[in-house]
mmCIF file of C-alpha atoms in Angstrom:
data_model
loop_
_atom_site.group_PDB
_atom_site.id
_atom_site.type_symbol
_atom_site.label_atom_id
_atom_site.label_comp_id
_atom_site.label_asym_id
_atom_site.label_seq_id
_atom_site.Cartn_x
_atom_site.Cartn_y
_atom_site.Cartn_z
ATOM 1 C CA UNK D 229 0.000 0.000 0.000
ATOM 2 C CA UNK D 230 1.126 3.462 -0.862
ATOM 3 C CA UNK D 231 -1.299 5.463 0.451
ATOM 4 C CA UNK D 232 0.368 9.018 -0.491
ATOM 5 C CA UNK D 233 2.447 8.231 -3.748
ATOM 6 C CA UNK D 234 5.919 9.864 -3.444
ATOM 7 C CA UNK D 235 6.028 11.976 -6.155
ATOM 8 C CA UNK D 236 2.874 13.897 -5.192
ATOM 9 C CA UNK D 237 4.590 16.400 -2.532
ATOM 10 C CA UNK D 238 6.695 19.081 -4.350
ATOM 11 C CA UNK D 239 10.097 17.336 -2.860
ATOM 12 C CA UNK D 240 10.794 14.496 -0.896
ATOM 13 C CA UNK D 241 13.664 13.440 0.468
ATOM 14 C CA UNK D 242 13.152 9.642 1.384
ATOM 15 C CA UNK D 243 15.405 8.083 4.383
ATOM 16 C CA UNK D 244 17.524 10.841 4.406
ATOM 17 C CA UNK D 245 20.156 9.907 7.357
ATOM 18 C CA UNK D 246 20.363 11.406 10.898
ATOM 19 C CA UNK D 247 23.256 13.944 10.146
ATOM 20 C CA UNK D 248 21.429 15.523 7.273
ATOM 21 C CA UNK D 249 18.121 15.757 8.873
ATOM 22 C CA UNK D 250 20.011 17.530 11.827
ATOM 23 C CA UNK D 251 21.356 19.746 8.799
ATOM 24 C CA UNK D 252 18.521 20.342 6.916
ATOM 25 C CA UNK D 253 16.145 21.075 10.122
ATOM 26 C CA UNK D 254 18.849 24.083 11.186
ATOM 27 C CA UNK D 255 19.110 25.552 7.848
ATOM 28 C CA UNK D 256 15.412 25.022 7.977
ATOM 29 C CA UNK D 257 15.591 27.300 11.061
ATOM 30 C CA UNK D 258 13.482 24.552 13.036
ATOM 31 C CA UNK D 259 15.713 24.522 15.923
ATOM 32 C CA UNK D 260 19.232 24.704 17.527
ATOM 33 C CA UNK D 261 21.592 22.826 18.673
ATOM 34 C CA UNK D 262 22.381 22.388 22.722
ATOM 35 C CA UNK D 263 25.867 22.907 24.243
ATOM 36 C CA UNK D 264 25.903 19.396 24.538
ATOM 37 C CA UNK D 265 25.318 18.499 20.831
ATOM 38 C CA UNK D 266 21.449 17.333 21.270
ATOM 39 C CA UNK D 267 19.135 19.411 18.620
ATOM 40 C CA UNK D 268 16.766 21.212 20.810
ATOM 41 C CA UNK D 269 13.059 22.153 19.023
ATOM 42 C CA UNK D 270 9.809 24.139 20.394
ATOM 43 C CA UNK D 271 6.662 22.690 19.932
ATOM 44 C CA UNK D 272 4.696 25.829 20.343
ATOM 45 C CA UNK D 273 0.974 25.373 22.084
ATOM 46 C CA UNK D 274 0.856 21.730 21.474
ATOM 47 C CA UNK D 275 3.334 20.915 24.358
ATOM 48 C CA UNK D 276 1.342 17.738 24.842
ATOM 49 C CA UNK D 277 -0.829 15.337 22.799
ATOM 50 C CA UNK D 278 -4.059 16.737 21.806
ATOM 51 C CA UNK D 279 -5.730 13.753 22.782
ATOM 52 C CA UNK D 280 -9.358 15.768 22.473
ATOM 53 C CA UNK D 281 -8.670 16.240 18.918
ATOM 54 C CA UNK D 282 -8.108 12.563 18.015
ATOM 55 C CA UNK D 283 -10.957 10.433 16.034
ATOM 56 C CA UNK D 284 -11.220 7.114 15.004
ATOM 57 C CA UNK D 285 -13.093 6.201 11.685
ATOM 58 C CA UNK D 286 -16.372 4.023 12.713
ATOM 59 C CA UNK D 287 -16.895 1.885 10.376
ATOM 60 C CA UNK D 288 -17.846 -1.691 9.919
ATOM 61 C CA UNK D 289 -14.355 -3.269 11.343
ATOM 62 C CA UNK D 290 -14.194 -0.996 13.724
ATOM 63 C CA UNK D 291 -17.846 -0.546 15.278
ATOM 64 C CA UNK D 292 -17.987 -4.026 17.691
ATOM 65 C CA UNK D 293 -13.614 -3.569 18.274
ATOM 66 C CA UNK D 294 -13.488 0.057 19.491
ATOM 67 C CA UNK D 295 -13.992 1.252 22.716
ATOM 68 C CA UNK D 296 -16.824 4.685 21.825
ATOM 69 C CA UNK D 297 -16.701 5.850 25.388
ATOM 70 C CA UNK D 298 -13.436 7.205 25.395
ATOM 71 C CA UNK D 299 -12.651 7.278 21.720
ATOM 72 C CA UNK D 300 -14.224 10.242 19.239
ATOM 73 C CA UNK D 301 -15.672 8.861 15.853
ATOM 74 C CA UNK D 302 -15.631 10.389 12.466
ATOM 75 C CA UNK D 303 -17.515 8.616 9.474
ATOM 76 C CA UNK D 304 -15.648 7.395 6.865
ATOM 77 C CA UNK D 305 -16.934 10.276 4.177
ATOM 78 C CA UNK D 306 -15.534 13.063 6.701
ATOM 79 C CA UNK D 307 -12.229 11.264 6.454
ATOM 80 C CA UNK D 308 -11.807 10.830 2.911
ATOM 81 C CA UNK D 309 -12.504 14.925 2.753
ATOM 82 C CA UNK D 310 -9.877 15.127 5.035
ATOM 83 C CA UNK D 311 -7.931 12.654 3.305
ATOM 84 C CA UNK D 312 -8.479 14.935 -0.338
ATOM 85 C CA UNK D 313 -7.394 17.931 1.525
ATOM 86 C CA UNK D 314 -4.309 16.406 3.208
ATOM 87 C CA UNK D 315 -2.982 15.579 -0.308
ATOM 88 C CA UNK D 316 -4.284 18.574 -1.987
ATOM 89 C CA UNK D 317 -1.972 20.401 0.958
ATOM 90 C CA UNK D 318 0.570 17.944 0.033
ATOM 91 C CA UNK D 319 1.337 19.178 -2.890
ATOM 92 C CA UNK D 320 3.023 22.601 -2.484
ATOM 93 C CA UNK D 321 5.115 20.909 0.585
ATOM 94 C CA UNK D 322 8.890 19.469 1.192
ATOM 95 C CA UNK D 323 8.414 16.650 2.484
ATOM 96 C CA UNK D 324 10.623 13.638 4.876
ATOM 97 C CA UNK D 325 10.039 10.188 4.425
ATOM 98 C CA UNK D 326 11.299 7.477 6.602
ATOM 99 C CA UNK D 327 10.356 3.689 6.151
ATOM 100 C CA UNK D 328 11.005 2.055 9.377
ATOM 101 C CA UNK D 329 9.806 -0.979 11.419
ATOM 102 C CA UNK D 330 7.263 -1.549 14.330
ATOM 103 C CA UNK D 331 8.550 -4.387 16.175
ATOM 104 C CA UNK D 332 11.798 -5.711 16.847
ATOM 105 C CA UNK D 333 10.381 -9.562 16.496
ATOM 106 C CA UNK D 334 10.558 -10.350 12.724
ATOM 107 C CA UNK D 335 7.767 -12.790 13.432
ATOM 108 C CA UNK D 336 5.582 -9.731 14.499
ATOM 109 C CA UNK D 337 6.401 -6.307 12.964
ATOM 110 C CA UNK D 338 4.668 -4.358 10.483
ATOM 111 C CA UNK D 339 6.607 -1.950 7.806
ATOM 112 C CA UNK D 340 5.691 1.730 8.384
ATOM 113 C CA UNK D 341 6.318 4.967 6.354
ATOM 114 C CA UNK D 342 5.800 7.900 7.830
ATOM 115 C CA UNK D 343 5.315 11.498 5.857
ATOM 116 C CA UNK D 344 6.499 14.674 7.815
ATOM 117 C CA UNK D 345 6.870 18.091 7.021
ATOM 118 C CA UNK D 346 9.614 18.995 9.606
ATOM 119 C CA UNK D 347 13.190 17.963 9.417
ATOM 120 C CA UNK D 348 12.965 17.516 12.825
ATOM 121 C CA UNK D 349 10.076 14.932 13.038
ATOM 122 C CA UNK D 350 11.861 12.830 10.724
ATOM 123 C CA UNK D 351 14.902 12.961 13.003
ATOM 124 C CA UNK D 352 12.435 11.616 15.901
ATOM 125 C CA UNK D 353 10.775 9.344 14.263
ATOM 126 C CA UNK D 354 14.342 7.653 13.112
ATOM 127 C CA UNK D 355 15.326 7.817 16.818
ATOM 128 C CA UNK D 356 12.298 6.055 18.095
ATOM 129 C CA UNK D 357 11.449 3.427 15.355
ATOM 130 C CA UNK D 358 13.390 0.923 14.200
ATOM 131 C CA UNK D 359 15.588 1.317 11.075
ATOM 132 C CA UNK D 360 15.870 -1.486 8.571
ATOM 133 C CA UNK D 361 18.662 -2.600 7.385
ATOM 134 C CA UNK D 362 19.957 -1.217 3.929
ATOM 135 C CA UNK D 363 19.055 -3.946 2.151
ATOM 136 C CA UNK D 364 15.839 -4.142 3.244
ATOM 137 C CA UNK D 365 15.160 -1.238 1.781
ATOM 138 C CA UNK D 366 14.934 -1.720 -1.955
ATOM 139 C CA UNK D 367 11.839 -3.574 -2.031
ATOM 140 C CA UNK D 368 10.250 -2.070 1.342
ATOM 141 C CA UNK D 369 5.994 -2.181 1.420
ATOM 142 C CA UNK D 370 4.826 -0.098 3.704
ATOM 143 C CA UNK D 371 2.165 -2.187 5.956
ATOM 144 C CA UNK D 372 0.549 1.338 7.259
ATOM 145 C CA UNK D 373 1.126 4.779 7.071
ATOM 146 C CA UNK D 374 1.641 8.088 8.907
ATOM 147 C CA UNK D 375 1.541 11.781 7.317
ATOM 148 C CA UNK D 376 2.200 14.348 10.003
ATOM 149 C CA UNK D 377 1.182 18.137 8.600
ATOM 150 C CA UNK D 378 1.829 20.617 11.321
ATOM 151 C CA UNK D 379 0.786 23.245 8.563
ATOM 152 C CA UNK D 380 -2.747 21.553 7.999
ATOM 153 C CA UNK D 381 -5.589 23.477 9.546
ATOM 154 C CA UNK D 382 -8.318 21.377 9.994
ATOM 155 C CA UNK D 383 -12.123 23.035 9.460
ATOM 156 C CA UNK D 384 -14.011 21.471 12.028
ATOM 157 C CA UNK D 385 -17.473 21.696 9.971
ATOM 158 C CA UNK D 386 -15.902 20.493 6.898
ATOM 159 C CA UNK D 387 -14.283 17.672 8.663
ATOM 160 C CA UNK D 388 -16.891 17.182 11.446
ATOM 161 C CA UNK D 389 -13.376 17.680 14.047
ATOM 162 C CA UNK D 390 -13.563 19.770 16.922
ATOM 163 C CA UNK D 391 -11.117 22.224 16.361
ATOM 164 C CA UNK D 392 -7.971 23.272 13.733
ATOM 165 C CA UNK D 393 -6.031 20.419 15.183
ATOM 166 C CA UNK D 394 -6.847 16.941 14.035
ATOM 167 C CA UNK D 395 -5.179 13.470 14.605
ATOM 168 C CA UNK D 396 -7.771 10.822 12.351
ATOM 169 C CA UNK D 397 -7.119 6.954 12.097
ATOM 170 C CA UNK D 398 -8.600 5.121 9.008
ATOM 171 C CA UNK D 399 -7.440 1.554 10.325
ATOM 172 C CA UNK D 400 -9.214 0.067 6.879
ATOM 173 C CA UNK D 401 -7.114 2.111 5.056
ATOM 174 C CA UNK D 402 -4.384 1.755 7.502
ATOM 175 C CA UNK D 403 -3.424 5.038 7.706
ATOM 176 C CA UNK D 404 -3.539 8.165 10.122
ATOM 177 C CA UNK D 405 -3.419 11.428 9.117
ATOM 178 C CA UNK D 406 -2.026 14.359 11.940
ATOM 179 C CA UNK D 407 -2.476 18.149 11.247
ATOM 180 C CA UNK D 408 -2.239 21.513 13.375
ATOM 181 C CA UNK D 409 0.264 20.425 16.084
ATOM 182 C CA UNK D 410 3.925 20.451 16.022
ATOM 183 C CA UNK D 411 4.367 18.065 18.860
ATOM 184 C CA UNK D 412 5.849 15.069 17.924
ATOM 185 C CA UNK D 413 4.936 12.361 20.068
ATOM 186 C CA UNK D 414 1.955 12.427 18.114
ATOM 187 C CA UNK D 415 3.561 10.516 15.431
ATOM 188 C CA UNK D 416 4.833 7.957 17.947
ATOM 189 C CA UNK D 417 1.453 7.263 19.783
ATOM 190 C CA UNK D 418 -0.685 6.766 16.228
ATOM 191 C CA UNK D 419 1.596 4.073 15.899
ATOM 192 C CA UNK D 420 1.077 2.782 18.937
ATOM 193 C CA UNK D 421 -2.563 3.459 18.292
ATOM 194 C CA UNK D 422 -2.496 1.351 14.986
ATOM 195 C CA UNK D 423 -0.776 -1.718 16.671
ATOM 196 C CA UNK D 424 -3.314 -1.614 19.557
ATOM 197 C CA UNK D 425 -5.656 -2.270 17.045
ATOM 198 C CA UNK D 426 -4.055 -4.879 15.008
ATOM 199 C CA UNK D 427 -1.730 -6.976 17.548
ATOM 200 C CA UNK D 428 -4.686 -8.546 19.450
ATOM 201 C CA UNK D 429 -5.826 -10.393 16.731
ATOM 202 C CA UNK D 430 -2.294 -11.467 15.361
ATOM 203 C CA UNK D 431 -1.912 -13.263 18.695
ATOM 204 C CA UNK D 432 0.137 -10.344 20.622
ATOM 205 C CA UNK D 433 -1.129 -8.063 23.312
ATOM 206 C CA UNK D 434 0.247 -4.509 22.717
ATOM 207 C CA UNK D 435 1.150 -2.989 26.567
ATOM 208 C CA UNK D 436 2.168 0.339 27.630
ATOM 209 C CA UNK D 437 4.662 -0.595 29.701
ATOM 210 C CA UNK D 438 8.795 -0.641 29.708
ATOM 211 C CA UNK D 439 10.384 -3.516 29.967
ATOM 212 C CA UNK D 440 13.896 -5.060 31.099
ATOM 213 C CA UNK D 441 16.162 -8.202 31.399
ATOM 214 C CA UNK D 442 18.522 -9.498 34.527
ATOM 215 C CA UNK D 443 21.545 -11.365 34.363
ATOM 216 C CA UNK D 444 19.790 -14.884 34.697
ATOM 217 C CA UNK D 445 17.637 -14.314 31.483
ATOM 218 C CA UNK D 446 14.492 -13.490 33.069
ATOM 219 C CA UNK D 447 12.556 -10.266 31.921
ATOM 220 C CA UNK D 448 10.480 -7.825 34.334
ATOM 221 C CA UNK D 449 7.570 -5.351 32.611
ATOM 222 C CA UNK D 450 6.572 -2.204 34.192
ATOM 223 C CA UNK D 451 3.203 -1.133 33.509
ATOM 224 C CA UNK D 452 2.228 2.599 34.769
ATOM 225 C CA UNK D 453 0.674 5.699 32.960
ATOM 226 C CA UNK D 454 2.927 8.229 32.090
ATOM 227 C CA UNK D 455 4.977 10.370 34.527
ATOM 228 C CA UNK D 456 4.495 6.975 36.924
ATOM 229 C CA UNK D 457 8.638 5.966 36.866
ATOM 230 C CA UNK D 458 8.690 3.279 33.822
ATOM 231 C CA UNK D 459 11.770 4.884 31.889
ATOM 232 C CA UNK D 460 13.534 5.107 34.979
ATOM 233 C CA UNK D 461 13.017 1.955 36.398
ATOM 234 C CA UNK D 462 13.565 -0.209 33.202
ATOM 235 C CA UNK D 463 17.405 1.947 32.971
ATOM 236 C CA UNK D 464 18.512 -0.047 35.305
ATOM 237 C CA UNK D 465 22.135 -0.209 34.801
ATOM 238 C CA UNK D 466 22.274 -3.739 36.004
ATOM 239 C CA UNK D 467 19.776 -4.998 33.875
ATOM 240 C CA UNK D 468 19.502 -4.822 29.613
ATOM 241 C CA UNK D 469 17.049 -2.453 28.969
ATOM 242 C CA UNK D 470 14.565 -3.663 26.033
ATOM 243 C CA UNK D 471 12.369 -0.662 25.853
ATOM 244 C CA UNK D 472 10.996 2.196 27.828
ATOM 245 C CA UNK D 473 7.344 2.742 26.561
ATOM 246 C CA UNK D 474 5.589 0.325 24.053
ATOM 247 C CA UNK D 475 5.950 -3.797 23.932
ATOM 248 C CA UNK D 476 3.945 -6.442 22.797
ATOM 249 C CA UNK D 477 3.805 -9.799 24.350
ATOM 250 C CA UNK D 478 3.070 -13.272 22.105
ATOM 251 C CA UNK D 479 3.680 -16.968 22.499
ATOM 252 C CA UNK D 480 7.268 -16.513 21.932
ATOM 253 C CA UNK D 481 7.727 -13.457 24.868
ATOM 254 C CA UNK D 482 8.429 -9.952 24.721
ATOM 255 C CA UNK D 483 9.867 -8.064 22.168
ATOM 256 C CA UNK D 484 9.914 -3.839 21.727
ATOM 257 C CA UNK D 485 7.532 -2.296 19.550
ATOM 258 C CA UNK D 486 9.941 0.912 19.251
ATOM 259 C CA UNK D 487 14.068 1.614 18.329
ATOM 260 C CA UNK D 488 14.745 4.341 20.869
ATOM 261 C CA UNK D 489 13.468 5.980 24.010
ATOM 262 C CA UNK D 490 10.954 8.966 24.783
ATOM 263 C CA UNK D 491 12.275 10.277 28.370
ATOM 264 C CA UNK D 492 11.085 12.544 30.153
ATOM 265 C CA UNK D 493 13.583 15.538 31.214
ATOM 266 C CA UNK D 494 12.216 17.577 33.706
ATOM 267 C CA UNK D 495 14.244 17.461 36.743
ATOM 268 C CA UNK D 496 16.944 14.890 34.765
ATOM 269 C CA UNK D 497 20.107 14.946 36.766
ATOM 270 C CA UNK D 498 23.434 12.506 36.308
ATOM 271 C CA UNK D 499 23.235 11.484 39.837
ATOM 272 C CA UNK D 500 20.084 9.847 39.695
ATOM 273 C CA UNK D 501 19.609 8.693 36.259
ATOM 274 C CA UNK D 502 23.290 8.539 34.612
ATOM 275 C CA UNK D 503 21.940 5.996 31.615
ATOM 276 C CA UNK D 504 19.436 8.634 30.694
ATOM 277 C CA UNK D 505 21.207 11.216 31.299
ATOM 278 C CA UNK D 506 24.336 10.567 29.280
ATOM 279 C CA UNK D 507 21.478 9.425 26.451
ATOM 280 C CA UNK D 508 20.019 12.993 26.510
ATOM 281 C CA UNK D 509 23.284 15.026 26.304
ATOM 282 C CA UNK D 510 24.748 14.087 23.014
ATOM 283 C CA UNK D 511 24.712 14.555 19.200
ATOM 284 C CA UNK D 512 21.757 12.826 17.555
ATOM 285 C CA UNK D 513 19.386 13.162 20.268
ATOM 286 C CA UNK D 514 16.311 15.610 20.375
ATOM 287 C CA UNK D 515 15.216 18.030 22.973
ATOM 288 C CA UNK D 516 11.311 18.567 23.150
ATOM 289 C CA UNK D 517 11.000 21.956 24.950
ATOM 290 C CA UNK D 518 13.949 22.146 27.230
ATOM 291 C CA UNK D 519 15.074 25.690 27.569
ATOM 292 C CA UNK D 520 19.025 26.618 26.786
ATOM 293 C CA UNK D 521 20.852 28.861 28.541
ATOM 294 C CA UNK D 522 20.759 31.949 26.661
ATOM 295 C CA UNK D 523 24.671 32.568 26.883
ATOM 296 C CA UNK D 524 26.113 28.642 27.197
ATOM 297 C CA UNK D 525 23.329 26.852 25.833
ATOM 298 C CA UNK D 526 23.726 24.622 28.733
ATOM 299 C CA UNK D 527 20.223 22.982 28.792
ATOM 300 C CA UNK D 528 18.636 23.497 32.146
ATOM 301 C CA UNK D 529 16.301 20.223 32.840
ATOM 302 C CA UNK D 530 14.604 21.828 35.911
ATOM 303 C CA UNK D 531 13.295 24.948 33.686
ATOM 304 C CA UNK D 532 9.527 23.941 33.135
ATOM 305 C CA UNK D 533 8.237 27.345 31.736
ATOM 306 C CA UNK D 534 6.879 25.474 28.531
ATOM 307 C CA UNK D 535 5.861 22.734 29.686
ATOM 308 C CA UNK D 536 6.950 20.116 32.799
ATOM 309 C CA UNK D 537 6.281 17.726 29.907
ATOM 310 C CA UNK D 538 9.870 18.036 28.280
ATOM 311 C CA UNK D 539 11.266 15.093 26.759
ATOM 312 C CA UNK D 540 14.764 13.000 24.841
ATOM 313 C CA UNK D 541 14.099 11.141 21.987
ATOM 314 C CA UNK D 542 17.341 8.968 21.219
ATOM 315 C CA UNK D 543 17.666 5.576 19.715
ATOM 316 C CA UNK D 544 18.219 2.534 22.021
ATOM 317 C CA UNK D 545 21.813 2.344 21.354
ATOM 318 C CA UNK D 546 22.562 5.124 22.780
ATOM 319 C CA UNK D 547 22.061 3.429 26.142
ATOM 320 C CA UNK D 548 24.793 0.860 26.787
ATOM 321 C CA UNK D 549 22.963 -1.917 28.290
ATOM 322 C CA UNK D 550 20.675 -1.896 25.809
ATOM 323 C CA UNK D 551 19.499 -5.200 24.249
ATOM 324 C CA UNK D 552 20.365 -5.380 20.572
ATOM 325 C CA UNK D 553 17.964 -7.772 19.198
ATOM 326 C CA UNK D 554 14.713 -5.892 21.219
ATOM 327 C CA UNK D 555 13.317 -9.277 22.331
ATOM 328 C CA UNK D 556 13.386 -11.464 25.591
ATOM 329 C CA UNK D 557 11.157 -14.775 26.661
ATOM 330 C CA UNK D 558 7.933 -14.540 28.967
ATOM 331 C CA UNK D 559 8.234 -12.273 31.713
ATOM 332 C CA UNK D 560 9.041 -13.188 35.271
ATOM 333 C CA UNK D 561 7.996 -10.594 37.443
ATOM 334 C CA UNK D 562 5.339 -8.022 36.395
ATOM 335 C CA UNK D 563 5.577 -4.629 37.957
ATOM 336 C CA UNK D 564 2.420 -2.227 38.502
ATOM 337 C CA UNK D 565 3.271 1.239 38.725
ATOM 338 C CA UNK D 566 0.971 4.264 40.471
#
């Protein structure tokens, strides 16, 4: 499936590497980089997910799966409005590609490309998805797809959305389309959302919840809603860290849905979390929100005047217990966090 065909957009430059993204987002003026090397962004008044904006297409597949209490509905001819005036918008944009996996088990993961109009995003996206190899891909198929427009204004009676932001998930069309915020975990939690949706019946249970593995083989999850101490306590430098955020758990174990970590920063200090710590401060890393000192550029982590919610998107390998294959066999010990 190619749900946005890339030559639409007026450029595209498809799985362009870390260092150029990094390049292209500063000439791009979408950021600067720390004292420390990390390339630190603003997200402007989306600090947070705009999880009020956020609608699910109800349709026959989805009617008897979804949970309509806490999820908003669209119909399916109010997406594919949206979905004509996404690619009309397309059109006159620069646009990053990325193909990337979801799922470190090759039994289990899905092929993802994701669209974004920022440098930046791309650059995240990179960090916190898996990369295939080279080789992989020539002949890549993307499975399902993400186009993230920050400059798309949504028109709420046009689109039947509530406001100029909108975050819409077509799972028959496998695709979600994300407009009017700049803040990227967006991108990373419509994944997330897609694979909630599709795991269960593959034979996997997608959790929320990081994940780790001692010495003597056996794994421990850590399931707690954000802000509740899972990044931290899966860094455990005595243990191999498989993931901070997003796992799925099938017949064969546990295995990370993600490539990289999504910490939170505010209040980070060496002493306490050293792993994430020396993960955050370093080239290739992005800084959600984090303000700079304006004469060093010395980030200062317990500065929450945007937001408390800033964050450090890196890959997994930049922690150095991390596991390098992503996958472990059934848990031992399952950890609720409150």
């Amino acid at each position: 499936m190619d749900s946005l065909a890339l030559s639409l957009p007026a450029k595209v430059n498809h799985n362009t590497g870390d260092a150029e993204l990094i390049e292209l987002a500063i000439a791009r003026n979408e950021g600067r980089f720390a004292s420390t090397g990390a390339f630190t962004v603003e997200t402007g008044i989306h600090t947070g997910r705009s999880v009020q904006d956020k609608h699910t297409v109800r349709d026959a597949s989805t009617e008897k799966a979804v949970w309509w209490d806490n999820n908003k509905s669209m119909t399916p001819e109010q997406f594919d409005v949206l979905w004509v005036d996404f690619r009309e918008h397309a059109k006159s944009r620069e646009l990053f590609v990325q193909d990337l996996h979801a799922g470190a088990d090759v039994a289990h993961r899905l092929n993802a490309r994701i669209f974004t109009e920022l440098a930046w995003h791309a650059l995240f996206i990179r960090n916190l998805l898996r990369k295939p190899q080279p080789s992989e891909l020539a002949n890549f198929k993307p499975e399902f797809t993400v186009i993230n427009l920050p400059s798309f204004r949504a028109d709420p009676k046009r689109h039947g959305v509530r406001s100029e932001t909108v975050i819409a998930c077509n799972f028959a069309k496998r695709l979600v389309l994300i407009g009017g915020t700049s803040y990227a975990g967006e991108t990373k939690k419509s994944v997330f959302t897609y694979l909630n949706y599709v795991m269960p019946d593959k034979g996997v249970m997608p959790m929320h919840c990081s994940a780790n593995v001692g010495a003597n083989g056996h794994s421990a999850i850590f399931f707690g809603l954000s802000g509740t101490g899972k990044t931290t306590l899966s860094a455990d430098p005595k243990r191999t860290l498989l993931g901070d955020d997003e796992h799925g758990w099938s017949s064969d174990g546990i295995y990370n849905f993600e490539g990289g970590c999504y910490a939170k920063t505010i209040r980070l200090s060496q002493e306490a979390e050293p792993e994430i710590w020396s993960a955050t401060n370093r080239f290739g890393t992005v800084l959600e929100n984090v303000i700079l000192h304006p004469d060093t550029r010395e980030p200062d982590y317990d500065d929450g005047r945007l937001t408390e919610n800033t964050r450090s998107a890196y890959p997994l390998e930049f922690i150095s217990n991390a596991s390098k294959t992503g996958t472990a066999g059934q848990p031992k010990n399952v950890v609720m966090l409150t």
